[in-house]
Amino acid sequence: MLHQLPDGTLATLAALDAAADRTIRAGLLLPWANVAVETELTRLGLRHTVFHHARLVPASRTTAIDASFWLGLREASAQALDSLSHIPLDAVMLACTSAGFTDGPPLPGGVFTAFDALLRALAEAAVVRVVLVTPYPALVTEAESTAFAEAGVEVLAHASLGLSDGYPAITPDQILSLVGQLPQEAIGAAGAVVFSCTGWHTLPVIAELEHRFGKPVFSSNLAMALLATRARAGVCS
């Protein structure tokens, strides 16, 4: 049975959602092969936060993360956002983390990336040092570590699976094994553990790791949910 700290990330999210005095609507521009976002956000059981999805199909019609994939997601964002134009949205997010710290054309105004959501979640928790866990190739993980540093968040250590695709198939045991590769001293000194990428299923291990380490664990999907629940307080303005 998984345990959860009273002040853990899932409890914080539930409290923010419960405090809403109206329905919060968030638009998610979703990479076309991503199945984890819809699965995980549904399982959070939020009552006052609703997510509306539009699929992004890159021109390359690929699913592996590379420059053409990130470029294609960004280029497809305007049309996907237009498909949500009749919904009164409180926030809009590109549900891809790596597209937030790699090159490409600018996104439509007001669109956040999952990487932006992670930075906001860390800022709200006053966390400036993290350990980073990703499914990405090593070079992409290094690029994210650099992007965190440029945003004022120090990555004390990182671990990655070295994969460019196939993220939904990653199992909880693989994720826990990957976390086990992190130096214990780095975990102890970090203010939080960060699971980057919206495409893998990290929700099953969040509460267990928060209990084990005694500190928050932020995933890309949880960070997007946190940003949405805080939209009523004007964090997306």
PDB file of C-alpha atoms in Angstrom:
ATOM      1  CA  MET A   1       0.000   0.000   0.000  1.00  0.00           C
ATOM      2  CA  LEU A   2       1.336   3.441  -0.921  1.00  0.00           C
ATOM      3  CA  HIS A   3       1.554   6.053   1.808  1.00  0.00           C
ATOM      4  CA  GLN A   4       1.286   9.806   1.442  1.00  0.00           C
ATOM      5  CA  LEU A   5       2.607  12.688   3.486  1.00  0.00           C
ATOM      6  CA  PRO A   6      -0.095  15.034   4.786  1.00  0.00           C
ATOM      7  CA  ASP A   7       1.627  17.902   2.979  1.00  0.00           C
ATOM      8  CA  GLY A   8       2.574  15.888  -0.111  1.00  0.00           C
ATOM      9  CA  THR A   9       2.032  16.974  -3.685  1.00  0.00           C
ATOM     10  CA  LEU A  10      -1.166  14.976  -4.171  1.00  0.00           C
ATOM     11  CA  ALA A  11      -2.663  16.369  -0.968  1.00  0.00           C
ATOM     12  CA  THR A  12      -1.735  19.911  -2.012  1.00  0.00           C
ATOM     13  CA  LEU A  13      -3.374  19.390  -5.384  1.00  0.00           C
ATOM     14  CA  ALA A  14      -6.548  17.996  -3.820  1.00  0.00           C
ATOM     15  CA  ALA A  15      -6.747  20.952  -1.414  1.00  0.00           C
ATOM     16  CA  LEU A  16      -6.331  23.498  -4.199  1.00  0.00           C
ATOM     17  CA  ASP A  17      -9.034  21.807  -6.254  1.00  0.00           C
ATOM     18  CA  ALA A  18     -11.400  21.607  -3.283  1.00  0.00           C
ATOM     19  CA  ALA A  19     -10.949  25.316  -2.560  1.00  0.00           C
ATOM     20  CA  ALA A  20     -12.187  26.370  -6.004  1.00  0.00           C
ATOM     21  CA  ASP A  21     -15.476  28.258  -5.956  1.00  0.00           C
ATOM     22  CA  ARG A  22     -16.117  27.567  -9.652  1.00  0.00           C
ATOM     23  CA  THR A  23     -15.102  25.166 -12.390  1.00  0.00           C
ATOM     24  CA  ILE A  24     -11.567  25.764 -13.643  1.00  0.00           C
ATOM     25  CA  ARG A  25     -11.033  24.873 -17.300  1.00  0.00           C
ATOM     26  CA  ALA A  26      -7.562  24.183 -18.652  1.00  0.00           C
ATOM     27  CA  GLY A  27      -6.732  23.537 -22.293  1.00  0.00           C
ATOM     28  CA  LEU A  28      -4.074  20.939 -23.024  1.00  0.00           C
ATOM     29  CA  LEU A  29      -2.331  20.846 -26.402  1.00  0.00           C
ATOM     30  CA  LEU A  30      -1.377  17.194 -26.406  1.00  0.00           C
ATOM     31  CA  PRO A  31       1.240  15.372 -28.514  1.00  0.00           C
ATOM     32  CA  TRP A  32      -0.723  12.995 -30.696  1.00  0.00           C
ATOM     33  CA  ALA A  33       0.663   9.709 -29.307  1.00  0.00           C
ATOM     34  CA  ASN A  34       0.588  10.715 -25.648  1.00  0.00           C
ATOM     35  CA  VAL A  35      -1.788   8.536 -23.619  1.00  0.00           C
ATOM     36  CA  ALA A  36      -0.309   9.170 -20.160  1.00  0.00           C
ATOM     37  CA  VAL A  37      -1.627  12.706 -19.669  1.00  0.00           C
ATOM     38  CA  GLU A  38      -5.294  11.831 -20.023  1.00  0.00           C
ATOM     39  CA  THR A  39      -4.832   8.680 -17.948  1.00  0.00           C
ATOM     40  CA  GLU A  40      -3.045  10.356 -15.064  1.00  0.00           C
ATOM     41  CA  LEU A  41      -5.094  13.544 -14.867  1.00  0.00           C
ATOM     42  CA  THR A  42      -8.315  11.505 -14.786  1.00  0.00           C
ATOM     43  CA  ARG A  43      -6.994   9.396 -11.908  1.00  0.00           C
ATOM     44  CA  LEU A  44      -6.310  12.483  -9.797  1.00  0.00           C
ATOM     45  CA  GLY A  45     -10.039  12.671  -9.065  1.00  0.00           C
ATOM     46  CA  LEU A  46     -10.262  16.457  -9.276  1.00  0.00           C
ATOM     47  CA  ARG A  47     -13.815  17.768  -8.870  1.00  0.00           C
ATOM     48  CA  HIS A  48     -13.515  21.420  -9.883  1.00  0.00           C
ATOM     49  CA  THR A  49     -10.713  21.285 -12.474  1.00  0.00           C
ATOM     50  CA  VAL A  50     -11.534  20.172 -16.014  1.00  0.00           C
ATOM     51  CA  PHE A  51      -9.029  19.498 -18.795  1.00  0.00           C
ATOM     52  CA  HIS A  52      -9.952  19.977 -22.456  1.00  0.00           C
ATOM     53  CA  HIS A  53      -7.622  18.286 -24.949  1.00  0.00           C
ATOM     54  CA  ALA A  54      -6.584  19.076 -28.504  1.00  0.00           C
ATOM     55  CA  ARG A  55      -4.181  16.763 -30.337  1.00  0.00           C
ATOM     56  CA  LEU A  56      -0.963  18.052 -31.878  1.00  0.00           C
ATOM     57  CA  VAL A  57       0.197  16.196 -34.993  1.00  0.00           C
ATOM     58  CA  PRO A  58       3.751  17.148 -35.996  1.00  0.00           C
ATOM     59  CA  ALA A  59       4.355  17.563 -39.710  1.00  0.00           C
ATOM     60  CA  SER A  60       6.948  14.782 -39.491  1.00  0.00           C
ATOM     61  CA  ARG A  61       4.234  12.471 -38.111  1.00  0.00           C
ATOM     62  CA  THR A  62       6.811  11.010 -35.757  1.00  0.00           C
ATOM     63  CA  THR A  63       6.563  10.209 -32.053  1.00  0.00           C
ATOM     64  CA  ALA A  64      10.222  10.025 -31.035  1.00  0.00           C
ATOM     65  CA  ILE A  65      11.554  13.194 -29.448  1.00  0.00           C
ATOM     66  CA  ASP A  66      13.916  15.066 -31.729  1.00  0.00           C
ATOM     67  CA  ALA A  67      14.159  18.502 -33.329  1.00  0.00           C
ATOM     68  CA  SER A  68      11.516  17.749 -35.974  1.00  0.00           C
ATOM     69  CA  PHE A  69       9.105  16.519 -33.282  1.00  0.00           C
ATOM     70  CA  TRP A  70       9.501  19.613 -31.085  1.00  0.00           C
ATOM     71  CA  LEU A  71       9.296  21.908 -34.111  1.00  0.00           C
ATOM     72  CA  GLY A  72       6.161  20.126 -35.314  1.00  0.00           C
ATOM     73  CA  LEU A  73       4.422  20.404 -31.947  1.00  0.00           C
ATOM     74  CA  ARG A  74       5.080  24.116 -31.779  1.00  0.00           C
ATOM     75  CA  GLU A  75       3.957  24.683 -35.365  1.00  0.00           C
ATOM     76  CA  ALA A  76       0.724  22.752 -34.764  1.00  0.00           C
ATOM     77  CA  SER A  77      -0.106  24.642 -31.563  1.00  0.00           C
ATOM     78  CA  ALA A  78      -1.942  27.578 -33.124  1.00  0.00           C
ATOM     79  CA  GLN A  79      -4.424  25.378 -34.990  1.00  0.00           C
ATOM     80  CA  ALA A  80      -4.944  23.139 -31.961  1.00  0.00           C
ATOM     81  CA  LEU A  81      -5.574  26.174 -29.785  1.00  0.00           C
ATOM     82  CA  ASP A  82      -8.091  27.464 -32.313  1.00  0.00           C
ATOM     83  CA  SER A  83     -10.054  24.225 -31.940  1.00  0.00           C
ATOM     84  CA  LEU A  84     -10.550  25.154 -28.268  1.00  0.00           C
ATOM     85  CA  SER A  85     -11.500  28.763 -28.976  1.00  0.00           C
ATOM     86  CA  HIS A  86     -15.151  28.347 -27.968  1.00  0.00           C
ATOM     87  CA  ILE A  87     -14.244  27.049 -24.500  1.00  0.00           C
ATOM     88  CA  PRO A  88     -13.700  29.661 -21.731  1.00  0.00           C
ATOM     89  CA  LEU A  89     -10.228  28.539 -20.664  1.00  0.00           C
ATOM     90  CA  ASP A  90      -8.433  29.697 -17.530  1.00  0.00           C
ATOM     91  CA  ALA A  91      -5.070  28.303 -18.690  1.00  0.00           C
ATOM     92  CA  VAL A  92      -3.568  26.643 -21.765  1.00  0.00           C
ATOM     93  CA  MET A  93      -0.572  24.328 -21.708  1.00  0.00           C
ATOM     94  CA  LEU A  94       1.485  22.509 -24.308  1.00  0.00           C
ATOM     95  CA  ALA A  95       1.589  19.100 -22.627  1.00  0.00           C
ATOM     96  CA  CYS A  96       5.192  18.379 -23.547  1.00  0.00           C
ATOM     97  CA  THR A  97       8.073  19.108 -21.200  1.00  0.00           C
ATOM     98  CA  SER A  98      11.002  18.816 -23.582  1.00  0.00           C
ATOM     99  CA  ALA A  99       9.379  21.252 -26.029  1.00  0.00           C
ATOM    100  CA  GLY A 100       9.733  23.835 -23.282  1.00  0.00           C
ATOM    101  CA  PHE A 101      13.529  23.810 -23.123  1.00  0.00           C
ATOM    102  CA  THR A 102      14.408  23.109 -26.782  1.00  0.00           C
ATOM    103  CA  ASP A 103      14.365  25.267 -29.893  1.00  0.00           C
ATOM    104  CA  GLY A 104      11.398  25.977 -32.134  1.00  0.00           C
ATOM    105  CA  PRO A 105       9.004  28.699 -33.240  1.00  0.00           C
ATOM    106  CA  PRO A 106       7.261  30.731 -30.534  1.00  0.00           C
ATOM    107  CA  LEU A 107       4.044  29.395 -29.076  1.00  0.00           C
ATOM    108  CA  PRO A 108       0.783  31.351 -29.252  1.00  0.00           C
ATOM    109  CA  GLY A 109       0.522  34.015 -26.573  1.00  0.00           C
ATOM    110  CA  GLY A 110      -0.478  32.762 -23.149  1.00  0.00           C
ATOM    111  CA  VAL A 111       0.463  29.127 -23.759  1.00  0.00           C
ATOM    112  CA  PHE A 112       2.626  27.532 -21.094  1.00  0.00           C
ATOM    113  CA  THR A 113       4.654  24.349 -21.542  1.00  0.00           C
ATOM    114  CA  ALA A 114       4.872  21.491 -19.070  1.00  0.00           C
ATOM    115  CA  PHE A 115       8.401  22.709 -18.328  1.00  0.00           C
ATOM    116  CA  ASP A 116       6.958  26.113 -17.378  1.00  0.00           C
ATOM    117  CA  ALA A 117       4.510  24.278 -15.109  1.00  0.00           C
ATOM    118  CA  LEU A 118       7.373  22.471 -13.379  1.00  0.00           C
ATOM    119  CA  LEU A 119       9.188  25.746 -12.770  1.00  0.00           C
ATOM    120  CA  ARG A 120       6.026  27.291 -11.308  1.00  0.00           C
ATOM    121  CA  ALA A 121       5.409  24.280  -9.072  1.00  0.00           C
ATOM    122  CA  LEU A 122       8.951  24.475  -7.736  1.00  0.00           C
ATOM    123  CA  ALA A 123       8.653  28.223  -7.183  1.00  0.00           C
ATOM    124  CA  GLU A 124       5.385  27.790  -5.262  1.00  0.00           C
ATOM    125  CA  ALA A 125       7.119  25.219  -3.048  1.00  0.00           C
ATOM    126  CA  ALA A 126      10.203  27.470  -2.648  1.00  0.00           C
ATOM    127  CA  VAL A 127      12.428  24.687  -4.020  1.00  0.00           C
ATOM    128  CA  VAL A 128      15.721  25.735  -5.614  1.00  0.00           C
ATOM    129  CA  ARG A 129      17.616  22.412  -5.611  1.00  0.00           C
ATOM    130  CA  VAL A 130      16.303  19.200  -7.157  1.00  0.00           C
ATOM    131  CA  VAL A 131      17.231  15.770  -8.401  1.00  0.00           C
ATOM    132  CA  LEU A 132      15.966  15.103 -11.918  1.00  0.00           C
ATOM    133  CA  VAL A 133      14.641  11.813 -13.326  1.00  0.00           C
ATOM    134  CA  THR A 134      13.720  11.427 -17.010  1.00  0.00           C
ATOM    135  CA  PRO A 135      13.128   8.780 -19.678  1.00  0.00           C
ATOM    136  CA  TYR A 136      15.038  10.940 -22.198  1.00  0.00           C
ATOM    137  CA  PRO A 137      18.327  10.407 -24.016  1.00  0.00           C
ATOM    138  CA  ALA A 138      21.290  11.684 -22.015  1.00  0.00           C
ATOM    139  CA  LEU A 139      21.770  14.807 -24.163  1.00  0.00           C
ATOM    140  CA  VAL A 140      18.142  15.873 -23.678  1.00  0.00           C
ATOM    141  CA  THR A 141      18.408  15.343 -19.924  1.00  0.00           C
ATOM    142  CA  GLU A 142      21.587  17.436 -19.877  1.00  0.00           C
ATOM    143  CA  ALA A 143      19.784  20.177 -21.818  1.00  0.00           C
ATOM    144  CA  GLU A 144      16.987  20.183 -19.275  1.00  0.00           C
ATOM    145  CA  SER A 145      19.451  20.348 -16.399  1.00  0.00           C
ATOM    146  CA  THR A 146      20.996  23.419 -18.039  1.00  0.00           C
ATOM    147  CA  ALA A 147      17.562  24.980 -18.560  1.00  0.00           C
ATOM    148  CA  PHE A 148      16.731  24.474 -14.885  1.00  0.00           C
ATOM    149  CA  ALA A 149      20.009  26.125 -13.889  1.00  0.00           C
ATOM    150  CA  GLU A 150      19.269  29.099 -16.147  1.00  0.00           C
ATOM    151  CA  ALA A 151      15.907  29.431 -14.382  1.00  0.00           C
ATOM    152  CA  GLY A 152      17.550  29.423 -10.954  1.00  0.00           C
ATOM    153  CA  VAL A 153      16.987  25.763 -10.039  1.00  0.00           C
ATOM    154  CA  GLU A 154      20.092  23.683  -9.341  1.00  0.00           C
ATOM    155  CA  VAL A 155      20.013  20.049 -10.454  1.00  0.00           C
ATOM    156  CA  LEU A 156      22.172  18.191  -7.935  1.00  0.00           C
ATOM    157  CA  ALA A 157      22.014  14.891  -9.835  1.00  0.00           C
ATOM    158  CA  HIS A 158      20.047  13.317 -12.639  1.00  0.00           C
ATOM    159  CA  ALA A 159      19.225   9.873 -13.980  1.00  0.00           C
ATOM    160  CA  SER A 160      17.687   8.916 -17.315  1.00  0.00           C
ATOM    161  CA  LEU A 161      16.622   5.826 -19.221  1.00  0.00           C
ATOM    162  CA  GLY A 162      18.150   6.993 -22.506  1.00  0.00           C
ATOM    163  CA  LEU A 163      14.966   6.465 -24.532  1.00  0.00           C
ATOM    164  CA  SER A 164      13.649   8.642 -27.362  1.00  0.00           C
ATOM    165  CA  ASP A 165      10.254   6.915 -27.639  1.00  0.00           C
ATOM    166  CA  GLY A 166       8.031   4.267 -26.072  1.00  0.00           C
ATOM    167  CA  TYR A 167       7.515   6.132 -22.807  1.00  0.00           C
ATOM    168  CA  PRO A 168       4.006   4.787 -21.988  1.00  0.00           C
ATOM    169  CA  ALA A 169       5.455   1.267 -21.709  1.00  0.00           C
ATOM    170  CA  ILE A 170       7.832   2.198 -18.877  1.00  0.00           C
ATOM    171  CA  THR A 171       6.782   0.348 -15.724  1.00  0.00           C
ATOM    172  CA  PRO A 172       6.682   1.597 -12.109  1.00  0.00           C
ATOM    173  CA  ASP A 173       9.465  -0.864 -11.243  1.00  0.00           C
ATOM    174  CA  GLN A 174      11.657   0.641 -13.961  1.00  0.00           C
ATOM    175  CA  ILE A 175      10.992   4.111 -12.571  1.00  0.00           C
ATOM    176  CA  LEU A 176      11.815   3.064  -9.021  1.00  0.00           C
ATOM    177  CA  SER A 177      14.989   1.383 -10.245  1.00  0.00           C
ATOM    178  CA  LEU A 178      15.963   4.572 -12.070  1.00  0.00           C
ATOM    179  CA  VAL A 179      15.424   6.632  -8.919  1.00  0.00           C
ATOM    180  CA  GLY A 180      17.668   4.159  -7.136  1.00  0.00           C
ATOM    181  CA  GLN A 181      20.533   5.274  -9.379  1.00  0.00           C
ATOM    182  CA  LEU A 182      20.507   8.746  -7.847  1.00  0.00           C
ATOM    183  CA  PRO A 183      23.176   9.424  -5.203  1.00  0.00           C
ATOM    184  CA  GLN A 184      21.627   9.363  -1.742  1.00  0.00           C
ATOM    185  CA  GLU A 185      23.509  12.492  -0.716  1.00  0.00           C
ATOM    186  CA  ALA A 186      21.996  14.387  -3.658  1.00  0.00           C
ATOM    187  CA  ILE A 187      18.492  13.238  -2.756  1.00  0.00           C
ATOM    188  CA  GLY A 188      19.065  14.274   0.844  1.00  0.00           C
ATOM    189  CA  ALA A 189      20.232  17.759  -0.161  1.00  0.00           C
ATOM    190  CA  ALA A 190      17.493  18.326  -2.736  1.00  0.00           C
ATOM    191  CA  GLY A 191      14.256  20.109  -1.937  1.00  0.00           C
ATOM    192  CA  ALA A 192      12.272  17.899  -4.323  1.00  0.00           C
ATOM    193  CA  VAL A 193      12.435  15.064  -6.809  1.00  0.00           C
ATOM    194  CA  VAL A 194      11.378  15.984 -10.359  1.00  0.00           C
ATOM    195  CA  PHE A 195      10.005  13.502 -12.883  1.00  0.00           C
ATOM    196  CA  SER A 196      10.232  15.202 -16.272  1.00  0.00           C
ATOM    197  CA  CYS A 197       8.115  14.152 -19.298  1.00  0.00           C
ATOM    198  CA  THR A 198       4.346  13.981 -19.665  1.00  0.00           C
ATOM    199  CA  GLY A 199       4.447  10.713 -21.597  1.00  0.00           C
ATOM    200  CA  TRP A 200       5.309   8.189 -18.886  1.00  0.00           C
ATOM    201  CA  HIS A 201       3.122   6.920 -16.049  1.00  0.00           C
ATOM    202  CA  THR A 202       4.803   8.199 -12.878  1.00  0.00           C
ATOM    203  CA  LEU A 203       1.668   8.682 -10.768  1.00  0.00           C
ATOM    204  CA  PRO A 204       1.793   5.139  -9.276  1.00  0.00           C
ATOM    205  CA  VAL A 205       5.101   5.899  -7.517  1.00  0.00           C
ATOM    206  CA  ILE A 206       4.632   9.531  -6.423  1.00  0.00           C
ATOM    207  CA  ALA A 207       3.176   8.960  -2.952  1.00  0.00           C
ATOM    208  CA  GLU A 208       5.513   6.047  -2.206  1.00  0.00           C
ATOM    209  CA  LEU A 209       8.588   8.162  -2.973  1.00  0.00           C
ATOM    210  CA  GLU A 210       7.296  11.169  -1.021  1.00  0.00           C
ATOM    211  CA  HIS A 211       6.894   8.876   1.975  1.00  0.00           C
ATOM    212  CA  ARG A 212      10.333   7.332   1.445  1.00  0.00           C
ATOM    213  CA  PHE A 213      12.242  10.589   1.017  1.00  0.00           C
ATOM    214  CA  GLY A 214      10.143  12.936   3.145  1.00  0.00           C
ATOM    215  CA  LYS A 215      10.006  15.585   0.424  1.00  0.00           C
ATOM    216  CA  PRO A 216       7.743  16.513  -2.513  1.00  0.00           C
ATOM    217  CA  VAL A 217       7.875  14.710  -5.823  1.00  0.00           C
ATOM    218  CA  PHE A 218       6.787  16.748  -8.831  1.00  0.00           C
ATOM    219  CA  SER A 219       6.003  15.131 -12.167  1.00  0.00           C
ATOM    220  CA  SER A 220       5.283  17.051 -15.354  1.00  0.00           C
ATOM    221  CA  ASN A 221       1.646  15.935 -15.240  1.00  0.00           C
ATOM    222  CA  LEU A 222       1.194  16.884 -11.585  1.00  0.00           C
ATOM    223  CA  ALA A 223       2.820  20.244 -12.280  1.00  0.00           C
ATOM    224  CA  MET A 224       0.322  20.942 -15.071  1.00  0.00           C
ATOM    225  CA  ALA A 225      -2.538  20.001 -12.754  1.00  0.00           C
ATOM    226  CA  LEU A 226      -1.146  22.299 -10.055  1.00  0.00           C
ATOM    227  CA  LEU A 227      -0.892  25.174 -12.513  1.00  0.00           C
ATOM    228  CA  ALA A 228      -4.504  24.599 -13.565  1.00  0.00           C
ATOM    229  CA  THR A 229      -5.849  24.486 -10.012  1.00  0.00           C
ATOM    230  CA  ARG A 230      -4.012  27.700  -9.191  1.00  0.00           C
ATOM    231  CA  ALA A 231      -5.411  29.479 -12.262  1.00  0.00           C
ATOM    232  CA  ARG A 232      -8.287  30.892 -10.227  1.00  0.00           C
ATOM    233  CA  ALA A 233      -5.703  32.787  -8.154  1.00  0.00           C
ATOM    234  CA  GLY A 234      -4.329  34.485 -11.251  1.00  0.00           C
ATOM    235  CA  VAL A 235      -1.061  32.560 -11.638  1.00  0.00           C
ATOM    236  CA  CYS A 236      -1.663  32.265 -15.386  1.00  0.00           C
ATOM    237  CA  SER A 237      -2.096  35.971 -16.001  1.00  0.00           C
TER     238      SER A 237
END
